[in-house]
Amino acid sequence: MQPSEFQRLLQTNVTSIVRITSQFVNHFETTQKEGGLMVVSSMAALFPVPYQAIYSGTKAFIMNFFNALSFELKNTKFSLTVYAPGGIATEMTQGEKFNDLKDWLMPVEQAAKEGIYALTTRKYNYIPGFINRVGSKLMKFLPKKFIVGQMAKTYRKSLKQSGH
Ligand SMILES: NC(=O)c1ccc[n+]([C@@H]2O[C@H](COP(=O)([O-])OP(=O)(O)OC[C@H]3O[C@@H](n4cnc5c(N)ncnc54)[C@H](OP(=O)(O)O)[C@@H]3O)[C@@H](O)[C@H]2O)c1
């Protein structure tokens, strides 16, 4: 990854998230109004994704930041939610390195619907998709090194097939 691209990713996924969240939290803590804020992380926050190493790291930052900050709030009518999707069929997953994952991608409509559900029901962490939710629980029984290794193989295969 080029240094400029890395800076852009950090700016978007770390610096901006902290700044915008701080503004919202200050507002709701001061006014004690009712509300909720949801941030989009990823399942990559739970299981680091090879070939998307920096992206995964920023998504883990987002999850840890929100999960910790949640317990600093004094306003009990204000909630912080982390939305952690697996693959969704968007422009981001059009690339060739996602070729072997295409069958697993969730339609955008479902992702949006479950996102609204997570926010309005004030979930702490929410993974959309029943299979993703069960899978994430089951994967905790396996060594992380094994899971990350399997993901590396899948991505490597797709990259190889696309001539990278
Ligand atoms: N797709 C997946 O499989 C998946 C899985 C897990 C999590 N997510 C997360 O879901 C979120 C949405 O992703 P997506 O799949 O919808 O990706 P996408 O189709 O590539 O859309 C990304 C959106 O973010 C905007 N954006 C990018 N950089 C920005 C910046 N510096 N400032 C302001 N806006 C910026 C883009 O705006 P422009 O169009 O103007 O560039 C675009 O609207 C992301 O946080 C992603 O990490 C996606």
XYZ file of C-alpha atoms in Angstrom, residues 43 114 117 126-138:
16
model
C -16.126 -9.071 10.696
C -30.267 -5.456 9.591
C -32.502 -3.158 13.294
C -24.168 -6.732 15.709
C -23.185 -9.106 12.904
C -25.809 -9.264 10.123
C -26.776 -12.667 8.704
C -27.609 -15.773 10.727
C -24.788 -17.811 9.155
C -22.259 -15.056 9.862
C -23.421 -14.841 13.474
C -23.241 -18.595 14.064
C -19.972 -18.843 12.099
C -18.329 -16.122 14.164
C -19.268 -17.952 17.386
C -18.047 -21.325 16.092
